[in-house]
Amino acid sequence: MGEPLNIGIIGCGAIVAQYLQTLPSLPAVRLHAVADLDFSRAQAVAAGQDGVKALSVDELLADPAVDTVLNLTIPAAHAEVALRAIAAGKHIYGEKPLAATTAEARTVLERAAAAGVRVGCAPDTVLGTGIQTARHAIDAGVIGRPIAATATMVTPGHERWHPNPDFYYVPGGGPLLDMGPYYVTALVTLLGPVTSVIGAASHLRTQRIIGAGPRAGEAIPVAVDTHVTGVLVHESGALSTLVMSFDAVQTRAANIEVHGERASMSVPDPNWFDGEVSVSRLDDRDRGWEVLPDSAGYIGAGRGYGLADMAMTAPGEQHRANGELAFHVLDVMESLLVSAQSGASVPVGSTAARPAGVPLTSLAEEPAGARPAN
Ligand SMILES: NC(=O)c1ccc[n+]([C@@H]2O[C@H](COP(=O)([O-])OP(=O)(O)OC[C@H]3O[C@@H](n4cnc5c(N)ncnc54)[C@H](O)[C@@H]3O)[C@@H](O)[C@H]2O)c1
């Protein structure tokens, strides 16, 4: 492998800590600098990382040593930050969703193509052993022809723990655009692209009360639907039923189940990288659920593996957590909300190839000194 990609992070809020845990173990990337609108947040991150500089956003974008901007800002800023990074000649990899709207996201993809830079986007959880083992088993014919899937995510709301949860309740947020990327990306990974959707949506409250941090007790407005349901019609003919809610207490439903002609499959939480895949076979139903051994995916992965996967991809080849896939996922979600407004089925104009499966591999380097001397 050649030189690692130098990374500049823009956005040092709640999620940056998870990337800081992962990036140092990935030889394909090297964290060079961090920035945030609130400079003190960048300083706090840099203080804990050897050799990492805290810069202003303008300085980071002007720094020729930064190859790739890791965009960890809030959804409403994703497109603006991405467009500035592209204009500065940087590759971009961002948190989900790709942008708050497909109109913004399309501009990002067009400008990146014109500039010859890569676009990567979370979620990369689907590259872990959980979803990849499920995909590998489906592709190997374990469940027969896939007929349908269900995907369920319910929570009473992230304002209970996030210190600045405002972005979850404005366009670009809500349960669908916030958590939907994990589920819809997993469904596209497992069952292929979506050609049309029908949706319905509602909201329980017009304001939420922050439950943690310095703003605890403060009311914030709700400008989006907070319970979204729908059906995705995949190009293959399979039908996925989706329930994404910030209005429910909890559930015993599986995160994702896929039903095939010969078996049903339980798929682990797509917000995480690993977890058990199990199947119940038609010809052996009395045996109950059989856990499949991990057969594919990045072992022990964490947030940032999609960025390393992008860094390792040869020029001219498509990395897995790519912009086209993230655009299609956003298009599916936006179409669901359009359908919820109109009550009619909505065709999904975009498509995306299923990214190449991930062989069972480890990307991480053991930290120096971790291997016992012989
Ligand atoms: N919090 C989580 O657990 C979590 C998990 C997975 C993914 N994400 C995603 O990560 C992203 C960030 O979420 P978060 O929870 O860290 O949010 P946050 O509000 O805690 O942090 C966002 C940071 O971005 C900075 N910022 C905003 N606009 C900016 C701009 N234009 N230029 C520079 N900095 C800017 C803010 O000052 C803030 O420090 C979101 O897209 C979210 O969906 C969050």
GROMACS .gro file of N, CA and C in nm, residues 127-179:
model
  159
  127LEU      N    1  -2.052  -0.248   0.622
  127LEU     CA    2  -1.930  -0.317   0.578
  127LEU      C    3  -1.877  -0.411   0.687
  128GLY      N    4  -1.941  -0.410   0.803
  128GLY     CA    5  -1.900  -0.497   0.913
  128GLY      C    6  -1.947  -0.641   0.894
  129THR      N    7  -1.915  -0.725   0.989
  129THR     CA    8  -1.945  -0.868   0.974
  129THR      C    9  -2.095  -0.898   0.982
  130GLY      N   10  -2.174  -0.811   1.048
  130GLY     CA   11  -2.317  -0.838   1.062
  130GLY      C   12  -2.389  -0.838   0.927
  131ILE      N   13  -2.396  -0.722   0.863
  131ILE     CA   14  -2.470  -0.710   0.736
  131ILE      C   15  -2.398  -0.788   0.626
  132GLN      N   16  -2.263  -0.791   0.628
  132GLN     CA   17  -2.191  -0.861   0.521
  132GLN      C   18  -2.211  -1.012   0.528
  133THR      N   19  -2.221  -1.067   0.651
  133THR     CA   20  -2.248  -1.211   0.664
  133THR      C   21  -2.388  -1.241   0.611
  134ALA      N   22  -2.485  -1.154   0.642
  134ALA     CA   23  -2.622  -1.172   0.592
  134ALA      C   24  -2.623  -1.167   0.439
  135ARG      N   25  -2.552  -1.070   0.384
  135ARG     CA   26  -2.549  -1.055   0.239
  135ARG      C   27  -2.483  -1.178   0.173
  136HIS      N   28  -2.375  -1.221   0.233
  136HIS     CA   29  -2.302  -1.337   0.179
  136HIS      C   30  -2.393  -1.459   0.177
  137ALA      N   31  -2.470  -1.478   0.285
  137ALA     CA   32  -2.560  -1.595   0.293
  137ALA      C   33  -2.673  -1.582   0.190
  138ILE      N   34  -2.727  -1.461   0.175
  138ILE     CA   35  -2.835  -1.442   0.075
  138ILE      C   36  -2.780  -1.471  -0.065
  139ASP      N   37  -2.661  -1.417  -0.094
  139ASP     CA   38  -2.601  -1.438  -0.227
  139ASP      C   39  -2.569  -1.586  -0.250
  140ALA      N   40  -2.539  -1.658  -0.142
  140ALA     CA   41  -2.507  -1.801  -0.155
  140ALA      C   42  -2.633  -1.886  -0.165
  141GLY      N   43  -2.751  -1.822  -0.157
  141GLY     CA   44  -2.876  -1.895  -0.177
  141GLY      C   45  -2.933  -1.960  -0.052
  142VAL      N   46  -2.880  -1.922   0.066
  142VAL     CA   47  -2.923  -1.988   0.191
  142VAL      C   48  -3.073  -1.973   0.215
  143ILE      N   49  -3.131  -1.856   0.180
  143ILE     CA   50  -3.277  -1.839   0.206
  143ILE      C   51  -3.359  -1.858   0.078
  144GLY      N   52  -3.294  -1.893  -0.030
  144GLY     CA   53  -3.367  -1.901  -0.157
  144GLY      C   54  -3.396  -1.761  -0.209
  145ARG      N   55  -3.494  -1.751  -0.300
  145ARG     CA   56  -3.524  -1.619  -0.358
  145ARG      C   57  -3.581  -1.527  -0.251
  146PRO      N   58  -3.520  -1.408  -0.227
  146PRO     CA   59  -3.575  -1.317  -0.126
  146PRO      C   60  -3.709  -1.259  -0.171
  147ILE      N   61  -3.807  -1.264  -0.080
  147ILE     CA   62  -3.942  -1.218  -0.112
  147ILE      C   63  -3.969  -1.083  -0.047
  148ALA      N   64  -3.924  -1.067   0.077
  148ALA     CA   65  -3.963  -0.950   0.155
  148ALA      C   66  -3.868  -0.927   0.270
  149ALA      N   67  -3.874  -0.805   0.324
  149ALA     CA   68  -3.796  -0.775   0.445
  149ALA      C   69  -3.878  -0.681   0.533
  150THR      N   70  -3.848  -0.681   0.662
  150THR     CA   71  -3.902  -0.579   0.752
  150THR      C   72  -3.784  -0.511   0.818
  151ALA      N   73  -3.797  -0.381   0.843
  151ALA     CA   74  -3.690  -0.305   0.910
  151ALA      C   75  -3.757  -0.214   1.011
  152THR      N   76  -3.718  -0.227   1.136
  152THR     CA   77  -3.786  -0.154   1.244
  152THR      C   78  -3.685  -0.085   1.334
  153MET      N   79  -3.702   0.046   1.351
  153MET     CA   80  -3.620   0.123   1.445
  153MET      C   81  -3.714   0.212   1.524
  154VAL      N   82  -3.725   0.189   1.653
  154VAL     CA   83  -3.805   0.281   1.734
  154VAL      C   84  -3.727   0.324   1.856
  155THR      N   85  -3.743   0.450   1.890
  155THR     CA   86  -3.681   0.509   2.009
  155THR      C   87  -3.770   0.625   2.052
  156PRO      N   88  -3.770   0.661   2.182
  156PRO     CA   89  -3.849   0.777   2.221
  156PRO      C   90  -3.786   0.909   2.178
  157GLY      N   91  -3.663   0.909   2.127
  157GLY     CA   92  -3.604   1.033   2.075
  157GLY      C   93  -3.464   1.058   2.127
  158HIS      N   94  -3.377   1.108   2.038
  158HIS     CA   95  -3.236   1.129   2.075
  158HIS      C   96  -3.216   1.249   2.169
  159GLU      N   97  -3.323   1.333   2.183
  159GLU     CA   98  -3.306   1.449   2.273
  159GLU      C   99  -3.292   1.404   2.419
  160ARG      N  100  -3.320   1.278   2.443
  160ARG     CA  101  -3.304   1.227   2.580
  160ARG      C  102  -3.158   1.220   2.621
  161TRP      N  103  -3.063   1.205   2.521
  161TRP     CA  104  -2.921   1.192   2.556
  161TRP      C  105  -2.830   1.292   2.484
  162HIS      N  106  -2.872   1.344   2.364
  162HIS     CA  107  -2.781   1.432   2.288
  162HIS      C  108  -2.788   1.574   2.344
  163PRO      N  109  -2.671   1.638   2.371
  163PRO     CA  110  -2.674   1.771   2.432
  163PRO      C  111  -2.725   1.881   2.336
  164ASN      N  112  -2.713   1.860   2.205
  164ASN     CA  113  -2.761   1.960   2.106
  164ASN      C  114  -2.845   1.890   2.000
  165PRO      N  115  -2.966   1.844   2.037
  165PRO     CA  116  -3.043   1.757   1.947
  165PRO      C  117  -3.127   1.831   1.843
  166ASP      N  118  -3.111   1.963   1.833
  166ASP     CA  119  -3.197   2.043   1.743
  166ASP      C  120  -3.202   1.983   1.602
  167PHE      N  121  -3.085   1.936   1.550
  167PHE     CA  122  -3.078   1.892   1.410
  167PHE      C  123  -3.162   1.768   1.382
  168TYR      N  124  -3.197   1.695   1.487
  168TYR     CA  125  -3.280   1.576   1.466
  168TYR      C  126  -3.424   1.612   1.431
  169TYR      N  127  -3.465   1.737   1.457
  169TYR     CA  128  -3.606   1.775   1.441
  169TYR      C  129  -3.627   1.883   1.335
  170VAL      N  130  -3.530   1.902   1.247
  170VAL     CA  131  -3.545   1.993   1.133
  170VAL      C  132  -3.522   1.910   1.005
  171PRO      N  133  -3.563   1.965   0.886
  171PRO     CA  134  -3.541   1.889   0.763
  171PRO      C  135  -3.395   1.843   0.751
  172GLY      N  136  -3.379   1.719   0.711
  172GLY     CA  137  -3.246   1.655   0.714
  172GLY      C  138  -3.236   1.562   0.833
  173GLY      N  139  -3.327   1.581   0.931
  173GLY     CA  140  -3.331   1.494   1.049
  173GLY      C  141  -3.460   1.413   1.050
  174GLY      N  142  -3.517   1.392   1.171
  174GLY     CA  143  -3.632   1.302   1.183
  174GLY      C  144  -3.581   1.159   1.183
  175PRO      N  145  -3.666   1.065   1.224
  175PRO     CA  146  -3.619   0.926   1.234
  175PRO      C  147  -3.578   0.869   1.099
  176LEU      N  148  -3.644   0.916   0.991
  176LEU     CA  149  -3.614   0.857   0.861
  176LEU      C  150  -3.477   0.904   0.811
  177LEU      N  151  -3.454   1.036   0.807
  177LEU     CA  152  -3.325   1.080   0.751
  177LEU      C  153  -3.210   1.055   0.847
  178ASP      N  154  -3.240   1.046   0.979
  178ASP     CA  155  -3.132   1.020   1.075
  178ASP      C  156  -3.098   0.871   1.083
  179MET      N  157  -3.196   0.787   1.109
  179MET     CA  158  -3.168   0.643   1.127
  179MET      C  159  -3.194   0.563   1.001
   0.00000   0.00000   0.00000
